[in-house]
Coordinates of C-alpha atoms in Angstrom, one line a residue:
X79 CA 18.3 -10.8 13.8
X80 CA 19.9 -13.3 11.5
X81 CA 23.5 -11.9 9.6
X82 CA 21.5 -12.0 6.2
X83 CA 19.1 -9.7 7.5
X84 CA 21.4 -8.0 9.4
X85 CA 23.5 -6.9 6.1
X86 CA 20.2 -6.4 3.7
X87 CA 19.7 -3.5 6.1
X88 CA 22.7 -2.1 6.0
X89 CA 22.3 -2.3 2.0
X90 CA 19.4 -0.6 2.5
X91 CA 20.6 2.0 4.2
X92 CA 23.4 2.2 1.8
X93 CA 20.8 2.6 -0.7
X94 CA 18.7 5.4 1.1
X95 CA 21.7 7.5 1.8
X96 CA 22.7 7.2 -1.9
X97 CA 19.6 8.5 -3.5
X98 CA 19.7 11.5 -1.4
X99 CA 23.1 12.0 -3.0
X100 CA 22.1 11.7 -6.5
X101 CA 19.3 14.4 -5.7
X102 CA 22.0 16.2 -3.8
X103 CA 24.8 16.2 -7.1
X104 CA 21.6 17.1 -9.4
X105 CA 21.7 20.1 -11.4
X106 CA 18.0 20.1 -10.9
X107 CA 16.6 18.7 -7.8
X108 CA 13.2 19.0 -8.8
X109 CA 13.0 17.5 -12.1
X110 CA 15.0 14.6 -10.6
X111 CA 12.4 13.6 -7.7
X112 CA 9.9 14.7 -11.2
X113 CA 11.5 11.8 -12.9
X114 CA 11.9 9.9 -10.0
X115 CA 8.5 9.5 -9.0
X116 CA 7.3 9.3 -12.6
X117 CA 9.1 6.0 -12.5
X118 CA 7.6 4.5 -9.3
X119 CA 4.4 6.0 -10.5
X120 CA 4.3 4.3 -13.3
X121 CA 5.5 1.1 -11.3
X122 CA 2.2 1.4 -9.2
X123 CA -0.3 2.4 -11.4
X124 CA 1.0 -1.0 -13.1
X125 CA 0.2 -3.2 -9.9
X126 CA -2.5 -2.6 -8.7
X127 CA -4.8 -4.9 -10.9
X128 CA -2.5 -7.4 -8.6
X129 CA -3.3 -5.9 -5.4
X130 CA -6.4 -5.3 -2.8
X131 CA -8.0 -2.2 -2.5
X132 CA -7.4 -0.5 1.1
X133 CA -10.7 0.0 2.9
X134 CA -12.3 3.4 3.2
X135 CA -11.1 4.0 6.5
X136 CA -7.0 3.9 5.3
X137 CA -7.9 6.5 2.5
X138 CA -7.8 10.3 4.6
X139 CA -4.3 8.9 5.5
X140 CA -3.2 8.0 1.8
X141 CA -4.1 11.6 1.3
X142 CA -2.7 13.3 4.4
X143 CA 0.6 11.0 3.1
X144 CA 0.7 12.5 -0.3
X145 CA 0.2 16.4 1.0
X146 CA 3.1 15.4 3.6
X147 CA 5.7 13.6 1.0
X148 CA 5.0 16.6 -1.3
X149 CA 6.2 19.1 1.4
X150 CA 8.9 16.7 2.4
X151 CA 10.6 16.4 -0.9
X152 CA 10.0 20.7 -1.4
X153 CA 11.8 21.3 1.5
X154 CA 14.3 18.2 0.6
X155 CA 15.5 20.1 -2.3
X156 CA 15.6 23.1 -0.3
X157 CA 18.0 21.5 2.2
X158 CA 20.6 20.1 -0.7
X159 CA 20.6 23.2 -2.4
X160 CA 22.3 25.2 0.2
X161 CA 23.8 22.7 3.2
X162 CA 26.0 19.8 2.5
X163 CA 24.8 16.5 2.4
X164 CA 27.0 15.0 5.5
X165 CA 25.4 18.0 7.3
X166 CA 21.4 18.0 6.2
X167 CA 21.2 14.5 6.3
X168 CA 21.9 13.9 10.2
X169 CA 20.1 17.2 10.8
X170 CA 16.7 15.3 9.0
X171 CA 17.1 11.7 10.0
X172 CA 17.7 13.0 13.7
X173 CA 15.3 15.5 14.0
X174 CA 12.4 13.2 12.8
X175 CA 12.6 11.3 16.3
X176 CA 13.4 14.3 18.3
X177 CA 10.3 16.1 16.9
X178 CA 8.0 13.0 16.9
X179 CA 8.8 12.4 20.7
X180 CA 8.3 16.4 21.5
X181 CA 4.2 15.5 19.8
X182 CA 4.1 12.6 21.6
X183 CA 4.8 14.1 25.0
X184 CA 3.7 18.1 24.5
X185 CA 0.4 17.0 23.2
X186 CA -0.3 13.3 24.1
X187 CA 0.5 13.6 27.3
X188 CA 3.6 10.8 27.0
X189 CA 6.1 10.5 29.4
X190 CA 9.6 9.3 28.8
X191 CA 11.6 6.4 29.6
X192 CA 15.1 6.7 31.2
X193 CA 16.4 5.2 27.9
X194 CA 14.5 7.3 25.6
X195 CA 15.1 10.2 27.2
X196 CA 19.0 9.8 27.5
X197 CA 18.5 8.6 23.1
X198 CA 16.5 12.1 22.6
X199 CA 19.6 14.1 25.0
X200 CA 22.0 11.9 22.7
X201 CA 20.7 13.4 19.3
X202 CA 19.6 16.7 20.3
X203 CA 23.6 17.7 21.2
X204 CA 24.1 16.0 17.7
X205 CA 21.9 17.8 16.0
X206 CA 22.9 21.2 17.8
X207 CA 26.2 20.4 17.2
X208 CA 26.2 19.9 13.0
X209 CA 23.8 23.3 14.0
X210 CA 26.0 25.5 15.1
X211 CA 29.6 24.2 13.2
X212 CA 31.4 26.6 11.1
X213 CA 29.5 25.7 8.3
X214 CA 25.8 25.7 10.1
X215 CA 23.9 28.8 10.9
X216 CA 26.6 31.0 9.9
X217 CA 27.9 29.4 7.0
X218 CA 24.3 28.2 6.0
X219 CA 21.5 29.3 7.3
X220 CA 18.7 28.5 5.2
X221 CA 19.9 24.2 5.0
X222 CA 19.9 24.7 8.9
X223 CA 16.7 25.6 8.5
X224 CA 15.1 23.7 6.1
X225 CA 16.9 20.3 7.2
X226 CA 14.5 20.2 10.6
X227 CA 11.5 21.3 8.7
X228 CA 12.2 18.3 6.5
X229 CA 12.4 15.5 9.6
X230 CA 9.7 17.1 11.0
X231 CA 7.4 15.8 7.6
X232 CA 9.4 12.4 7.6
X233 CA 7.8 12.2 11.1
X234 CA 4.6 12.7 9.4
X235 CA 4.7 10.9 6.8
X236 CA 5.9 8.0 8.5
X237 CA 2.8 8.2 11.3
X238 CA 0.2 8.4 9.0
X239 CA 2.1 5.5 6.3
X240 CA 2.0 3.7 10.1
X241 CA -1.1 4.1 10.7
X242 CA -2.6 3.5 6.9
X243 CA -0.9 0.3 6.6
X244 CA -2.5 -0.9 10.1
X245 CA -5.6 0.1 8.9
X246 CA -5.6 -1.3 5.6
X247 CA -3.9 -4.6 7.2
X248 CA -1.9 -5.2 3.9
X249 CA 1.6 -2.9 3.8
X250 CA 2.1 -4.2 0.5
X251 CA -1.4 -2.8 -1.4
X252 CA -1.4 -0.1 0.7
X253 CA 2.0 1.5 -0.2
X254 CA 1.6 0.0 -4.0
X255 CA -1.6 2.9 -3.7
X256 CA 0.1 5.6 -2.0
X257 CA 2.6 5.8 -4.7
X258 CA 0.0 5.2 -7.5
X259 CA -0.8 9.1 -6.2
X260 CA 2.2 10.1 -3.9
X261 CA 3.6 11.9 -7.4
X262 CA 1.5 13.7 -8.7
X263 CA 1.4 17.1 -7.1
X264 CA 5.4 17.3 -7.6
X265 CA 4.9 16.5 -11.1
X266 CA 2.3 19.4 -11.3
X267 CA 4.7 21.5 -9.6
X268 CA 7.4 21.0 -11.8
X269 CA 5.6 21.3 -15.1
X270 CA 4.2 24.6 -13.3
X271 CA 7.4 26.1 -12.3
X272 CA 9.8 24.7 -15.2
X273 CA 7.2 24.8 -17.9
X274 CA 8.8 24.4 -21.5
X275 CA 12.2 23.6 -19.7
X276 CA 10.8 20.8 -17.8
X277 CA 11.0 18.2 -20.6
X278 CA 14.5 19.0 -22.2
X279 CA 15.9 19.0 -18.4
X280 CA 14.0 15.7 -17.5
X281 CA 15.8 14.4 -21.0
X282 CA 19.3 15.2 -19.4
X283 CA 18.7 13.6 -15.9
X284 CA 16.0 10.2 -17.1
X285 CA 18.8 7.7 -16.3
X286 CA 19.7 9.4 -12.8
X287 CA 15.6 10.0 -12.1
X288 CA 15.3 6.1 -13.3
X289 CA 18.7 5.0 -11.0
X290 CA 17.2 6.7 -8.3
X291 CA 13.7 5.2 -8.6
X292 CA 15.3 2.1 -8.6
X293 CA 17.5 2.9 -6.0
X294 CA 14.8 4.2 -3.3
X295 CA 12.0 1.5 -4.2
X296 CA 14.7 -1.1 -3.3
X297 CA 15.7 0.6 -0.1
X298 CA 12.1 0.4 1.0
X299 CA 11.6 -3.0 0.3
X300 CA 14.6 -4.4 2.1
X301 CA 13.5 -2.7 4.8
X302 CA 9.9 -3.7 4.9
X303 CA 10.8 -7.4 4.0
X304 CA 13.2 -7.5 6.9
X305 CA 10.3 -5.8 9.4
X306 CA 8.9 -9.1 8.9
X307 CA 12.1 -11.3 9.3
X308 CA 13.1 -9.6 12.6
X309 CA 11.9 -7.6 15.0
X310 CA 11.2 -3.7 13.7
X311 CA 13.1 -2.2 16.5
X312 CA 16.0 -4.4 15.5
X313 CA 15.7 -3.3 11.8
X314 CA 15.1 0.6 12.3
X315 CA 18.0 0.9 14.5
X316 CA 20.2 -1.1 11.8
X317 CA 18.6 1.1 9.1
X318 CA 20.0 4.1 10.5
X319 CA 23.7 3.4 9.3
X320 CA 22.4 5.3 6.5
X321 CA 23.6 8.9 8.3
X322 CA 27.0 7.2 8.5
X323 CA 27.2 6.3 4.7
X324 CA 25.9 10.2 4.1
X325 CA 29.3 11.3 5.8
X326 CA 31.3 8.7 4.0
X327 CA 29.3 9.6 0.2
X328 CA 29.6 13.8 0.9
X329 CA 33.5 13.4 2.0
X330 CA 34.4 10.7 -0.2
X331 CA 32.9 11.5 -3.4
X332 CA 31.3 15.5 -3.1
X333 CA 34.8 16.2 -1.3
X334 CA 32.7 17.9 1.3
X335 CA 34.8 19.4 4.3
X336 CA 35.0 16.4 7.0
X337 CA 36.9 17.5 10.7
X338 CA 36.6 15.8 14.3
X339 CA 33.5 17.6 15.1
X340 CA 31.4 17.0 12.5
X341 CA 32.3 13.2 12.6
X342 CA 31.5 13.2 16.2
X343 CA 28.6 14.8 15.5
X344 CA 27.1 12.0 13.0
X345 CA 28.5 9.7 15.9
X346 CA 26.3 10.9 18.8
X347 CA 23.1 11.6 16.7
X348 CA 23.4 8.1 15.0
X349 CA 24.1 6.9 18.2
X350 CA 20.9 8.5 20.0
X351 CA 18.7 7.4 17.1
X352 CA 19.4 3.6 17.6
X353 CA 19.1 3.8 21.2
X354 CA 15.6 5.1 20.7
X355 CA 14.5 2.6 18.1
X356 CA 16.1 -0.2 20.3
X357 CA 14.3 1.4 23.5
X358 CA 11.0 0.8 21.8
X359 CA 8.4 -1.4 23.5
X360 CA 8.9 -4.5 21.0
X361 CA 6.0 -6.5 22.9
X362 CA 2.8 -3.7 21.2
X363 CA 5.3 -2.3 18.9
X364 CA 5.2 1.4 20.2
X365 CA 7.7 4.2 20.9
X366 CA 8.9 4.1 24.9
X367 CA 6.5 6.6 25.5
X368 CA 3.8 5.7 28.4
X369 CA 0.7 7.5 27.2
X370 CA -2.5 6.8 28.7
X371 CA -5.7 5.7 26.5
X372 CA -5.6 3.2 24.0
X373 CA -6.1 4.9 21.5
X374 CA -3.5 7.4 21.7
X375 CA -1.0 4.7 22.3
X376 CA -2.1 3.2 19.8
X377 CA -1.2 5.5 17.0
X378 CA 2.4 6.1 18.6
X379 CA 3.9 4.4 15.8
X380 CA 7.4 3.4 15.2
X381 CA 9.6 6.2 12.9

């Protein structure tokens, strides 16, 4: 990995870790992911008389993407509105690899790696760690619990965007697609739930929906541009920074509560997560996970 790519990660992990703090300092959650994805909808819709269409085959996974990001972003706002940012956000990002590899070996039959398996010890005491602080399950409950449901549909999400984007054999039309729908049911929601408020509350919060827009969009596209500058195991592992800068944004600037443990908990599940990104198999581009039958291996994708 050259040091321009190198750094373009770590902006965009910069980048993903400050969107979620935006929606974390929103009055509002929900009408702020409403205005956000109103923006990258309308950025979508816009290309695709540029783009290809994905074939028939990618389209049940566009859809299974969509019901998935809708309950990710649900239970997203869910997390923020009752745990601490530099608390749900290692609990999400961390759990998402931790759950996937639990699939992967409970119900594909996988086995483990020595490396992987040590990554997956790494970030479990992490995660049980930031679980079971002062300010966890007794302090708050209902983030603790949301926070796992939410990197357990980040796993999902990203396996069936994986598997999509293979299908489709064009990354770039086929996520230009997914987010030509991806928005619409939490823009249903919202106008369901906050009716007549809905508009004068998206009026207060259009330039931090539209930063954020901005914001995540860019995030993804650093990352996908360097997936094709170096290799993805590289770049994933880099990418995770982003639970660091979480830490630094909810001490620094929500003057969240920051002592020994919880930085050394963000240190060992950070740490965990790049080893099992790096542990990958970078020859077929699969998870360290031995799992017999080609076809099962080949829809172990990377996170």
């Amino acid at each position: 990995m050259s040091i321009g790519v190198f750094f373009a990660v770590l902006c965009a992990a910069l980048l993903h870790a400050r969107w979620n703090a935006l929606v974390k300092v929103s009055v509002d959650r929900l009408v702020l992911l409403t205005v956000l994805k109103i923006k990258t909808t309308i950025f979508a819709v816009a290309s695709i008389p540029f783009i290809s269409t994905p074939p028939v085959e990618a389209w049940p996974y566009i859809a299974a993407s969509v019901a998935i990001h809708t309950a990710y972003f649900l239970f997203l706002t869910i997390s923020y509105r009752f745990g601490d940012l530099s608390q749900v956000y290692p609990i999400s990002r961390g759990a998402a690899p931790l759950l996937f590899a639990g699939i992967a070996v409970v119900v594909l039959g996988a086995t483990l790696e020595f490396q992987a398996s040590i990554a997956l010890l790494l970030i479990s005491c992490g995660i049980m760690s930031l679980v079971f602080s002062e300010k966890g399950a007794t302090g708050q409950p209902k983030a603790i619990g949301a926070a796992p449901a939410t990197g357990c549909f980040i796993a999902g999400y990203t396996v069936a965007e994986g598997a999509g984007a293979r299908l489709s054999q064009d990354a770039l039309s086929y996520i230009l697609w997914l987010n030509a729908f991806n928005g619409t049911p939490i823009i249903l929601i919202a106008t369901a739930l906050r009716r007549r408020e809905l508009v004068p509350q998206a009026k207060r919060v259009w330039k931090m929906g539209a930063l954020s827009a901005i914001i995540s969009l860019a995030a993804y596209w650093i990352v996908l541009w360097a997936s094709t500058q170096a290799p993805l195991a590289l770049v994933a592992a880099v990418r995770e920074a982003s639970i660091v800068y979480a830490l630094l944004f909810g001490v620094a600037f929500l003057k969240e509560e920051m002592d020994l443990r919880k930085v050394l908990s963000v240190f060992v599940t950070l740490s965990g997560t790049a080893l099992l990104r790096v542990s990958r198999d970078r020859k077929a581009d699969i998870h360290p996970f031995q799992v017999k039958g080609s076809k099962v291996r080949g829809f172990i994708l990377a996170l």
